[in-house]
Short mmCIF file of C-alpha atoms and ligand atoms in Angstrom, two decimals:
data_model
loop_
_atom_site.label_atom_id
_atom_site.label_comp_id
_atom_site.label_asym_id
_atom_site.label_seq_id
_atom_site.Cartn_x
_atom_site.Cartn_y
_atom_site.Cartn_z
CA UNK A 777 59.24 50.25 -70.24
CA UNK A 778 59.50 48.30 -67.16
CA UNK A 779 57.98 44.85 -66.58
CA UNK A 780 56.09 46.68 -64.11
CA UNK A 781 54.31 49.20 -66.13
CA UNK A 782 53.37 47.19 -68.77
CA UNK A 783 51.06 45.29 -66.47
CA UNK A 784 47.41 47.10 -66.53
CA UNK A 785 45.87 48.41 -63.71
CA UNK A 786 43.70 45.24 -62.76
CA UNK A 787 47.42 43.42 -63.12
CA UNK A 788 49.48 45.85 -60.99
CA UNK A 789 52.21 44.16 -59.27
CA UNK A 790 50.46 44.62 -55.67
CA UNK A 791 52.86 46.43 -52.72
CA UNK A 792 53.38 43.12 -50.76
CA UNK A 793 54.41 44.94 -47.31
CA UNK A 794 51.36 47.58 -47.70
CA UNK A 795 48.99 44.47 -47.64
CA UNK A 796 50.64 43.10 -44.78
CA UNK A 797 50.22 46.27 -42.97
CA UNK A 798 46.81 47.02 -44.62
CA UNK A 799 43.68 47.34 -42.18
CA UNK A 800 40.79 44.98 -42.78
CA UNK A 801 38.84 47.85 -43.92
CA UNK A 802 41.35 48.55 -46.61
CA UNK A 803 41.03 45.19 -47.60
CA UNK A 804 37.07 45.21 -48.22
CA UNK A 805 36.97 48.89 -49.30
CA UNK A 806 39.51 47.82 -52.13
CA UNK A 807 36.78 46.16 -54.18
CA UNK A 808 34.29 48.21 -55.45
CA UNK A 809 30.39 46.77 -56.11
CA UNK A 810 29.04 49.68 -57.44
CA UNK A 811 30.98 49.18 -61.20
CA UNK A 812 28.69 47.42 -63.77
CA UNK A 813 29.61 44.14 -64.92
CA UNK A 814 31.91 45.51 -68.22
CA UNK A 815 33.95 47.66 -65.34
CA UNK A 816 34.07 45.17 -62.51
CA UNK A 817 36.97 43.69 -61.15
CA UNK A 818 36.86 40.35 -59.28
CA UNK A 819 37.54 40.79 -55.66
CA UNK A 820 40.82 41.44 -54.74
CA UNK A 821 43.82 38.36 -54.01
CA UNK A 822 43.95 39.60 -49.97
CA UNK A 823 40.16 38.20 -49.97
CA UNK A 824 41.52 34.63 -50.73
CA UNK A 825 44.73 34.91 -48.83
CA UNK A 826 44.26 36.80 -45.91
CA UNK A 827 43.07 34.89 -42.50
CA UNK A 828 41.45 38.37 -41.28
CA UNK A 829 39.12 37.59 -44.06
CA UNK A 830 38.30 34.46 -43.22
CA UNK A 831 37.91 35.18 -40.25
CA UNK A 832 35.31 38.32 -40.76
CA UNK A 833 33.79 35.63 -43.30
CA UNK A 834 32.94 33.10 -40.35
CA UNK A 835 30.96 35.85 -38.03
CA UNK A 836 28.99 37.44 -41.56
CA UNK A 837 28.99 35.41 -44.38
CA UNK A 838 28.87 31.75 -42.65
CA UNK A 839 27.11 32.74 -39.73
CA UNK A 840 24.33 34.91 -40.53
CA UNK A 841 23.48 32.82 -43.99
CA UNK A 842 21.26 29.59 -44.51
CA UNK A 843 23.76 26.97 -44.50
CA UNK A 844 22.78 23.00 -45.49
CA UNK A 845 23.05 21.16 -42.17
CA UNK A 846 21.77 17.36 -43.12
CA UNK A 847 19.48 15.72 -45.86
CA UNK A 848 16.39 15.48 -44.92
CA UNK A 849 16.50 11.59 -45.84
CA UNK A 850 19.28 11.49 -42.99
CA UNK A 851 16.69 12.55 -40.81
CA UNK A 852 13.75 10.37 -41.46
CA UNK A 853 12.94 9.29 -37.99
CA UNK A 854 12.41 10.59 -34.46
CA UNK A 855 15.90 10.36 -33.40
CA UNK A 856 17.78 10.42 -36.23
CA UNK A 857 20.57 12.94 -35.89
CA UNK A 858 23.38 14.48 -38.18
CA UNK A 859 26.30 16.56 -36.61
CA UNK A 860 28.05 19.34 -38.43
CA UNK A 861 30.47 22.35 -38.25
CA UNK A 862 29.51 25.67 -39.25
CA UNK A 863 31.39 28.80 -39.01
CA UNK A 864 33.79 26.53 -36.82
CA UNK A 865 31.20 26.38 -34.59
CA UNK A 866 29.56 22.63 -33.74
CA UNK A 867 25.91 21.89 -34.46
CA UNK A 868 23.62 18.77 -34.04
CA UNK A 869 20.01 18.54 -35.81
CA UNK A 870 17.97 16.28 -34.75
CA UNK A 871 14.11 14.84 -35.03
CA UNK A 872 12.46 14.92 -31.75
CA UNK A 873 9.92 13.01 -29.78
CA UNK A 874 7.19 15.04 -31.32
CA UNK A 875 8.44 14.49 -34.75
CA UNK A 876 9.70 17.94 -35.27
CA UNK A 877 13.76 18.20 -36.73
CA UNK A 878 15.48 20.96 -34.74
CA UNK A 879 19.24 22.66 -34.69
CA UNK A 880 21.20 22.67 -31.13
CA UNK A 881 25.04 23.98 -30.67
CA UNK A 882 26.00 20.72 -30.34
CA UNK A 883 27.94 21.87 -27.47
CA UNK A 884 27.41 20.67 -23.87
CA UNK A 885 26.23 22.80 -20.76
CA UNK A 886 28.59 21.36 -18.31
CA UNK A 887 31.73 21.88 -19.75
CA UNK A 888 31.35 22.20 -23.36
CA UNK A 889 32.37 18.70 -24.78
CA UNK A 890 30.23 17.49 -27.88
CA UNK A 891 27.63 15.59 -26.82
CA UNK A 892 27.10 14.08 -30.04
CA UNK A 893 30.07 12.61 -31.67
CA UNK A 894 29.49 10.66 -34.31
CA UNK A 895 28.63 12.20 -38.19
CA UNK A 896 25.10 10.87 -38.19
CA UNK A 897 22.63 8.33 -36.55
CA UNK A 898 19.72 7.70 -34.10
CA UNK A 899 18.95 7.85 -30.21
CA UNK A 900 16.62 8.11 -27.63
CA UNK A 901 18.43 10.63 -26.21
CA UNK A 902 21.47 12.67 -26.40
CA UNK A 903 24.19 11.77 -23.82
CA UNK A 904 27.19 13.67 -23.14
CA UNK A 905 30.01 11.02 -23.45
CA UNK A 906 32.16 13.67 -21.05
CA UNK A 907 30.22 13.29 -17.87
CA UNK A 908 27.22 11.71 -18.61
CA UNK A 909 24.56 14.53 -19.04
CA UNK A 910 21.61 13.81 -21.04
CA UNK A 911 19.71 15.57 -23.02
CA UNK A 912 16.10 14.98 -24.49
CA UNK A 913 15.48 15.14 -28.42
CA UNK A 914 13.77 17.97 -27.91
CA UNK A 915 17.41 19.85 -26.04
CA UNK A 916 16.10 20.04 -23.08
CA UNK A 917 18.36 18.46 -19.89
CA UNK A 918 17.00 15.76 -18.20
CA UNK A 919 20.18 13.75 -16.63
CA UNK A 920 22.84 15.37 -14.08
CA UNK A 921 24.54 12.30 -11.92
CA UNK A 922 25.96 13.19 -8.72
CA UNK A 923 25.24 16.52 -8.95
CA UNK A 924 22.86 17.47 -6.06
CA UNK A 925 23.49 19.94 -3.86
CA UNK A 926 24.63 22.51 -6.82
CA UNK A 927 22.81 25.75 -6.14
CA UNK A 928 21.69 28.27 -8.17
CA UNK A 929 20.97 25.43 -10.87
CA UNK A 930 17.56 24.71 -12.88
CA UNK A 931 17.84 22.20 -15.15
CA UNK A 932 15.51 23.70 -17.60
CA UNK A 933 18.05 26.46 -18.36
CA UNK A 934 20.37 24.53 -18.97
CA UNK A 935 19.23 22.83 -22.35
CA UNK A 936 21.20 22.82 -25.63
CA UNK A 937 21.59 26.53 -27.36
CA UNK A 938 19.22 26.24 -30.29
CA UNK A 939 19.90 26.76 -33.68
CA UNK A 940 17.23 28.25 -36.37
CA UNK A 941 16.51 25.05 -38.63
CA UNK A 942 14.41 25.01 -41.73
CA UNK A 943 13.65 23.02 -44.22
CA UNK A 944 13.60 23.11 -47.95
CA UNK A 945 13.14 20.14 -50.84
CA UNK A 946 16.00 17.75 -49.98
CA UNK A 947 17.55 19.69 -46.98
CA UNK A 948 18.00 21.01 -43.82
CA UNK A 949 19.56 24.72 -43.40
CA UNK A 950 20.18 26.20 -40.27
CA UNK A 951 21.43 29.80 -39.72
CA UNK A 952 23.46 30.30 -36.57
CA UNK A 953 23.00 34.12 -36.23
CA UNK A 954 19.33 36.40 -37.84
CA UNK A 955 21.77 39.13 -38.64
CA UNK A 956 20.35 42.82 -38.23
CA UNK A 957 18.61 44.77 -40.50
CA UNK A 958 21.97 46.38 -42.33
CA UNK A 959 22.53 42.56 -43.49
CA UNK A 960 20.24 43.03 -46.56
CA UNK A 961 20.20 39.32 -47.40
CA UNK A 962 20.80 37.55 -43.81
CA UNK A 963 17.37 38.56 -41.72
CA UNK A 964 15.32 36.57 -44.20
CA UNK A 965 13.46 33.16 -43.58
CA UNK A 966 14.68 30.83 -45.75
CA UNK A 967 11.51 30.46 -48.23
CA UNK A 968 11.88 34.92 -48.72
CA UNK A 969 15.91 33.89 -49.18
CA UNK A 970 15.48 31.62 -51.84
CA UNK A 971 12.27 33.36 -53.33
CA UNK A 972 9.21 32.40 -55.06
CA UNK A 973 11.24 31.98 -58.52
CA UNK A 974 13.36 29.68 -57.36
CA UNK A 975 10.94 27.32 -55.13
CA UNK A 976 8.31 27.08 -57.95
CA UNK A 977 11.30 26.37 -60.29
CA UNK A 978 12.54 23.39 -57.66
CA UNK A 979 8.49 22.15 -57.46
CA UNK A 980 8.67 21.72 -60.69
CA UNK A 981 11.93 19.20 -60.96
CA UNK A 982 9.99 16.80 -58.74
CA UNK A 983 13.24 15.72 -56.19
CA UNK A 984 11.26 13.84 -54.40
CA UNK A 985 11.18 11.22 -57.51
CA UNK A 986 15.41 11.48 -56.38
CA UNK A 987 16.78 9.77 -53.84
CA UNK A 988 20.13 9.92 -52.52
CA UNK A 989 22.87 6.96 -52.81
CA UNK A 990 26.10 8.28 -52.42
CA UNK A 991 28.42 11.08 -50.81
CA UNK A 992 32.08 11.64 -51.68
CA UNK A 993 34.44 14.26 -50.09
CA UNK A 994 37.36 16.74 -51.66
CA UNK A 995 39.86 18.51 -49.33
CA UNK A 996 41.03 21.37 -51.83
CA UNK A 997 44.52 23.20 -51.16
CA UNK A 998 42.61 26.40 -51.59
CA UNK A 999 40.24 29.28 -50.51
CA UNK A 1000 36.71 28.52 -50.75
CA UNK A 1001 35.83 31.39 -53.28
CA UNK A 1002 38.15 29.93 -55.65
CA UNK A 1003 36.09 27.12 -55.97
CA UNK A 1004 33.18 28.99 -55.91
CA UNK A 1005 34.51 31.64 -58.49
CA UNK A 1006 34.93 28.49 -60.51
CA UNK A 1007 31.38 27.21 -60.52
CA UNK A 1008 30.13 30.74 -61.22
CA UNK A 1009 31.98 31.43 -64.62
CA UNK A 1010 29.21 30.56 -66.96
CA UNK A 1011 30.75 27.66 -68.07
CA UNK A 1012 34.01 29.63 -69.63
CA UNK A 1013 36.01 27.12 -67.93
CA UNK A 1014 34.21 23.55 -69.60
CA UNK A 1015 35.35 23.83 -73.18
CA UNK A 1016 39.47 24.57 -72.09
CA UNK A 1017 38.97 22.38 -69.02
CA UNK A 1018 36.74 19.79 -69.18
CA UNK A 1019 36.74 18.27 -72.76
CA UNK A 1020 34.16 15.29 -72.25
CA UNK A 1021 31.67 17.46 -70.54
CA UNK A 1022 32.08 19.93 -73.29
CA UNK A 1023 31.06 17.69 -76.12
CA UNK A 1024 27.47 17.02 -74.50
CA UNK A 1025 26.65 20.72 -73.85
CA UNK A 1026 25.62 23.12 -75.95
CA UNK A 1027 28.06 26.09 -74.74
CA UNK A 1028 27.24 28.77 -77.57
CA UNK A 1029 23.59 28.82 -75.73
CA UNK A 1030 24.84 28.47 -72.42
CA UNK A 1031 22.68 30.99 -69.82
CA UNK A 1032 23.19 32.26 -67.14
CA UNK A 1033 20.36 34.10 -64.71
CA UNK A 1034 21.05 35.60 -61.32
CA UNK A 1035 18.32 35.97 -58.97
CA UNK A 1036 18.76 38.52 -55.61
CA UNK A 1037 20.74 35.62 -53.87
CA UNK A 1038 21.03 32.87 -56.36
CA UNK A 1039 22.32 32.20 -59.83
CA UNK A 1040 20.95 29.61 -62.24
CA UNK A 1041 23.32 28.52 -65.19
CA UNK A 1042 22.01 26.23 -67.84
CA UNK A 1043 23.35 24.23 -70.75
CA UNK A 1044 21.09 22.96 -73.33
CA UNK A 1045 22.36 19.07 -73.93
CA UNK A 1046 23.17 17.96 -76.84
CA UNK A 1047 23.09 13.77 -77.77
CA UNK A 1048 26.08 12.02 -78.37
CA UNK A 1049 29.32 13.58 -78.02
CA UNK A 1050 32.90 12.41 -78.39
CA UNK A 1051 33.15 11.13 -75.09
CA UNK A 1052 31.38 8.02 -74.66
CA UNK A 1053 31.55 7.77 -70.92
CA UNK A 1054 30.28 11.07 -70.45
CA UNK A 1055 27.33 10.84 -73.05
CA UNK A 1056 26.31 7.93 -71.51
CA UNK A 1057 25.20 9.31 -68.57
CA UNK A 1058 24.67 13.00 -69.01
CA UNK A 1059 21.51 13.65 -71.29
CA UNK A 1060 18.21 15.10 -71.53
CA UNK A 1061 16.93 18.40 -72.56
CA UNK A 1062 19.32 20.83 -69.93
CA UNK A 1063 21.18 20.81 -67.39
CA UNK A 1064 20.66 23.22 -64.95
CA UNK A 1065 23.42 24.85 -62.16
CA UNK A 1066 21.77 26.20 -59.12
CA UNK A 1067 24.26 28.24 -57.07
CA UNK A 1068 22.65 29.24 -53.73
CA UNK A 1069 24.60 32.21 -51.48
CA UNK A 1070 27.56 31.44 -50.00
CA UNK A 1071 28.44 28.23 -50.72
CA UNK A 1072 25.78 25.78 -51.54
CA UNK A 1073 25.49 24.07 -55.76
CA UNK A 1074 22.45 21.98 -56.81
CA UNK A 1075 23.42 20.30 -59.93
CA UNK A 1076 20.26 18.57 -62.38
CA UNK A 1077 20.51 16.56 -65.50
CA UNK A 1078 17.35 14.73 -66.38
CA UNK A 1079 16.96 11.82 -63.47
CA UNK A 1080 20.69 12.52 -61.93
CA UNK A 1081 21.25 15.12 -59.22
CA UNK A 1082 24.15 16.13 -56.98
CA UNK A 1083 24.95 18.79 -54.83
CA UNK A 1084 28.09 20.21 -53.81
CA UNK A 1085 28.26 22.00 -50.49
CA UNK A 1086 31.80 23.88 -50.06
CA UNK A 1087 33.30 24.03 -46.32
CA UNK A 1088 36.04 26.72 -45.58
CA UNK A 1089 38.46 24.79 -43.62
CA UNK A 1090 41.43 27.28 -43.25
CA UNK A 1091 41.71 30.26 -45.54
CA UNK A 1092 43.38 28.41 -48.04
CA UNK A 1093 41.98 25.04 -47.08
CA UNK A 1094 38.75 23.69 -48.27
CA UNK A 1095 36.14 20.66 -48.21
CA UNK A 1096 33.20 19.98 -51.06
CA UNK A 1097 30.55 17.56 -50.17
CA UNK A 1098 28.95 16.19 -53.15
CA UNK A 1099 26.03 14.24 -52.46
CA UNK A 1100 24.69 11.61 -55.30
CA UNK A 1101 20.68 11.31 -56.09
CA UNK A 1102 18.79 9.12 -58.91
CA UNK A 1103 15.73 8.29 -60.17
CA UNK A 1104 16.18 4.76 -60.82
CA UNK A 1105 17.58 2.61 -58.03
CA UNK A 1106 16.73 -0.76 -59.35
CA UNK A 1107 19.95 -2.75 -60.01
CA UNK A 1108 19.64 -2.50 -63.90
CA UNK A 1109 20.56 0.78 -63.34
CA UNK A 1110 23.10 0.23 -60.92
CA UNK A 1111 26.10 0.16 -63.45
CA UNK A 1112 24.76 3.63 -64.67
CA UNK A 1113 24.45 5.58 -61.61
CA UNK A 1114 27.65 4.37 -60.75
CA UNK A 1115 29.36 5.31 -63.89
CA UNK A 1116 27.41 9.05 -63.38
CA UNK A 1117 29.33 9.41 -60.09
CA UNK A 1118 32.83 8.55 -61.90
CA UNK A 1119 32.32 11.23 -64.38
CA UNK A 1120 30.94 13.64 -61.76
CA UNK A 1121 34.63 12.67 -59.98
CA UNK A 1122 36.68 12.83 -63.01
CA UNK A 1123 35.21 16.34 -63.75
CA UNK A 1124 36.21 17.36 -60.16
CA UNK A 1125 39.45 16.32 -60.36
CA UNK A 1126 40.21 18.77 -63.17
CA UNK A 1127 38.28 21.43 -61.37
CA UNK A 1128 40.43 20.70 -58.19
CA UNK A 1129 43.77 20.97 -60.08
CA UNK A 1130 42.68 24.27 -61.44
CA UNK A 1131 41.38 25.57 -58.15
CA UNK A 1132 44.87 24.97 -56.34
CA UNK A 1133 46.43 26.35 -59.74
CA UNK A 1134 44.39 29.56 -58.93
CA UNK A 1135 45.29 29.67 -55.07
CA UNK A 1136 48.75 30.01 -55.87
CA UNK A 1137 48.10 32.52 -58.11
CA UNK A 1138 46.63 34.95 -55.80
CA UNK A 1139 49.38 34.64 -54.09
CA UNK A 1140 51.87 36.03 -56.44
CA UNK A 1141 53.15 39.60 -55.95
CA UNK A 1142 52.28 40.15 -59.85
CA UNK A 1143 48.22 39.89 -59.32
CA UNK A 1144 46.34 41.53 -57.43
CA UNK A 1145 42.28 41.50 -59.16
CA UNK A 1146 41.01 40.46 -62.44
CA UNK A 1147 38.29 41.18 -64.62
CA UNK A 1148 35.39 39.49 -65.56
CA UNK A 1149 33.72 38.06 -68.65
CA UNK A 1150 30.65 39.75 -69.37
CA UNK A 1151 29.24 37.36 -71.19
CA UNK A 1152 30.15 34.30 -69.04
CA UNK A 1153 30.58 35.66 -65.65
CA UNK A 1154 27.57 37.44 -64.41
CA UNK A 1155 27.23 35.02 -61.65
CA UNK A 1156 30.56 35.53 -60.36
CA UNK A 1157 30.05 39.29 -59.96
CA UNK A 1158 26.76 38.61 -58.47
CA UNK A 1159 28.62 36.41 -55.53
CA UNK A 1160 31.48 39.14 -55.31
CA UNK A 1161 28.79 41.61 -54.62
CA UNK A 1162 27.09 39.78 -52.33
CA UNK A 1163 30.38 39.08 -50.03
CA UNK A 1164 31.08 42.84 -50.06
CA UNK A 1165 27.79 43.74 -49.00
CA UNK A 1166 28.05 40.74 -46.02
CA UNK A 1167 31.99 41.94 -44.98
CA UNK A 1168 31.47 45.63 -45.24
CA UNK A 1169 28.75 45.18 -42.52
CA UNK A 1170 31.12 42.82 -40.71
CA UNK A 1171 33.50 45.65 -40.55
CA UNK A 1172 30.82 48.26 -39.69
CA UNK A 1173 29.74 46.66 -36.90
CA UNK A 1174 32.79 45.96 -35.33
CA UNK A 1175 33.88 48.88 -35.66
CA UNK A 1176 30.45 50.63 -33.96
CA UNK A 1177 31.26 51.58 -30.29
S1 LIG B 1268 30.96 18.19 -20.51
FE1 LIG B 1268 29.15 17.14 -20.94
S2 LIG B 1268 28.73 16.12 -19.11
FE2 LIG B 1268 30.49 17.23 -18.66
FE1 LIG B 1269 34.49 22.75 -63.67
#
């Protein structure tokens, strides 16, 4: 028997010129949603490797979904103002005059510089650095120099594109495009996106005993599924992987619960461990994984939170933002939040390695899909599902006359 034929189906050496000549429909129509967990297969490689993808993933997936824009705490005052990319498009929220935070294309109306260039901070107004326009918090344009005389020009059309914004526990979201009513997931407001479940579960954690003290940034040589693929596997990954997180969780009773747009995983904790540094500052009763559709992770232990939001860069380029909260600020606990954030690092630097491990992977003629745990990796079909649904109308509609 050949090398070939000995690989299964899900394995199959995949035709290397037919998916460079493959349409984009091809592509999506490849993976199938309909099989049950114990007969899915992951999506296929072309989904991480293929720039048609990620480029049908940047008008559906990125621009019709609630993506985190800012922290609310970055946004505390009238004026305060946090700049962004999303779907590679630029966005500024801000809090206004009247006290109200709002989403603009941060994109100018003379000739499309950025009128805000700086990550984050506060103004009085927003001034194009370019040629000097000026906007009010609220968008709307108030400054033109030396351009009298222009006709056919009313200043109050002219303001800043706006951008849906909404707000939810910690964060800001804004959602570039509503999507129609074939994107089952995308017309939603945000509160009927995340659900009742989920935002009664959140009330409960009390984050607004958290507060934020830290952000630290990954550029990953890989596709941004991977590393979500890798947050979704129930955990299968922690005892091989990640040995010191392992000893404090209780994998055996490891859950895992998907909601219509959202997946909670949760480890009981247990005391102790073998690794000191890690048991020091990862107890309590659970720890709970909130994965929010696309690309947004909420990660609690008792009195420690962090988030991880993950950025598509380039199809096989990627950022993740974590952002650092705690209960206790005071400067006893200094040394301990501090220490948190090192093993939150060291655990992502063995996730990273794996993650560009994978991308390299899915480029190899001799894979093409895999399957999926069914104990473990519920989640991950859940997300898989959830793209298909979000590309297949991306290719429907494009494809409408
Ligand atoms: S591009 Fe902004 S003032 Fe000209
Ligand atoms: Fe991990």
């Amino acid at each position: 028997m050949t090398e070939s034929r000995r690989l299964s189906a899900h394995q199959a050496a995949k035709p290397q010129t037919q998916i460079m000549e493959a349409c984009l429909k091809d592509i999506v129509d490849a993976y199938n949603p309909d099989a049950p967990l114990a007969e899915a297969s992951t999506i296929p490689a072309p989904w991480y490797t293929d720039e048609r993808i990620f480029e049908l993933e940047k008008q559906t997936v990125f621009s019709k979904s609630w993506q985190m824009a800012a922290r609310s705490d970055q946004l505390g005052g009238r004026g305060n103002y946090v700049t962004s990319e999303i779907a590679g498009e630029p966005i500024v929220v801000v809090r206004g005059d009247d006290d109200v935070v709002r989403g603009f294309f941060n994109v100018c109306r003379h000739h499309a510089a950025a009128v805000m260039t700086e990550a984050a901070g506060r103004a009085h107004q927003m001034r194009c650095p370019y040629h000097g326009w000026t906007y009010s918090l609220q968008g709307e344009l108030k400054g033109t120099p030396d351009f009298s005389g222009v006709c056919n020009f009313k200043k109050e059309d002219m303001g800043l594109a706006p951008v849906e914004t909404s707000n939810w526990e910690k964060w800001i979201f804004t959602r570039l495009d509503r999507g129609s009513e074939s994107l089952n997931q995308t017309e939603k407001s945000l509160a009927d996106f995340l659900g009742n479940v989920l935002v009664n579960q959140f009330k409960s954690l009390r984050l607004e005993t958290l507060h934020w003290i830290e952000r630290r940034c990954y550029t990953l040589n890989c596709n941004w599924k991977v590393f979500v693929d890798n947050y979704l596997d129930g955990g299968y990954h922690v005892p091989h992987l990640h040995k010191g997180l392992d000893s404090v969780l209780d994998y055996q009773n490891y859950t895992i619960e998907n909601g219509a747009h959202s997946c909670l995983q949760s480890s009981p904790m247990v005391s102790g461990g073998d690794d000191d540094q890690v048991g020091a500052v990862r107890s309590g009763g659970r720890a709970l994984y909130y994965w929010l559709y696309p690309n947004f992770m909420i990660n609690w232990y008792e009195g420690v939170l962090d988030t991880n939001l993950v950025r598509p860069l380039a199809v096989d380029r990627t950022e993740v933002i974590f952002d650092f909260y705690f209960a206790d600020l005071s400067a006893a606990a200094r040394e301990r939040n501090l220490a948190s954030i090192d093993v939150g690092d060291r655990i992502q630097q063995e996730d990273l390695d794996i993650c560009e491990s994978v991308q390299r992977g899915l480029g190899s003629r001799a894979y093409n899909a895999g399957r999926l745990s069914v104990r473990r990796e519920a989640g991950e079909h859940l997300f898989h599902r959830l793209l298909c649904a979000d590309l297949r109308a991306g290719v429907e509609s494009a494809n409408d006359p």
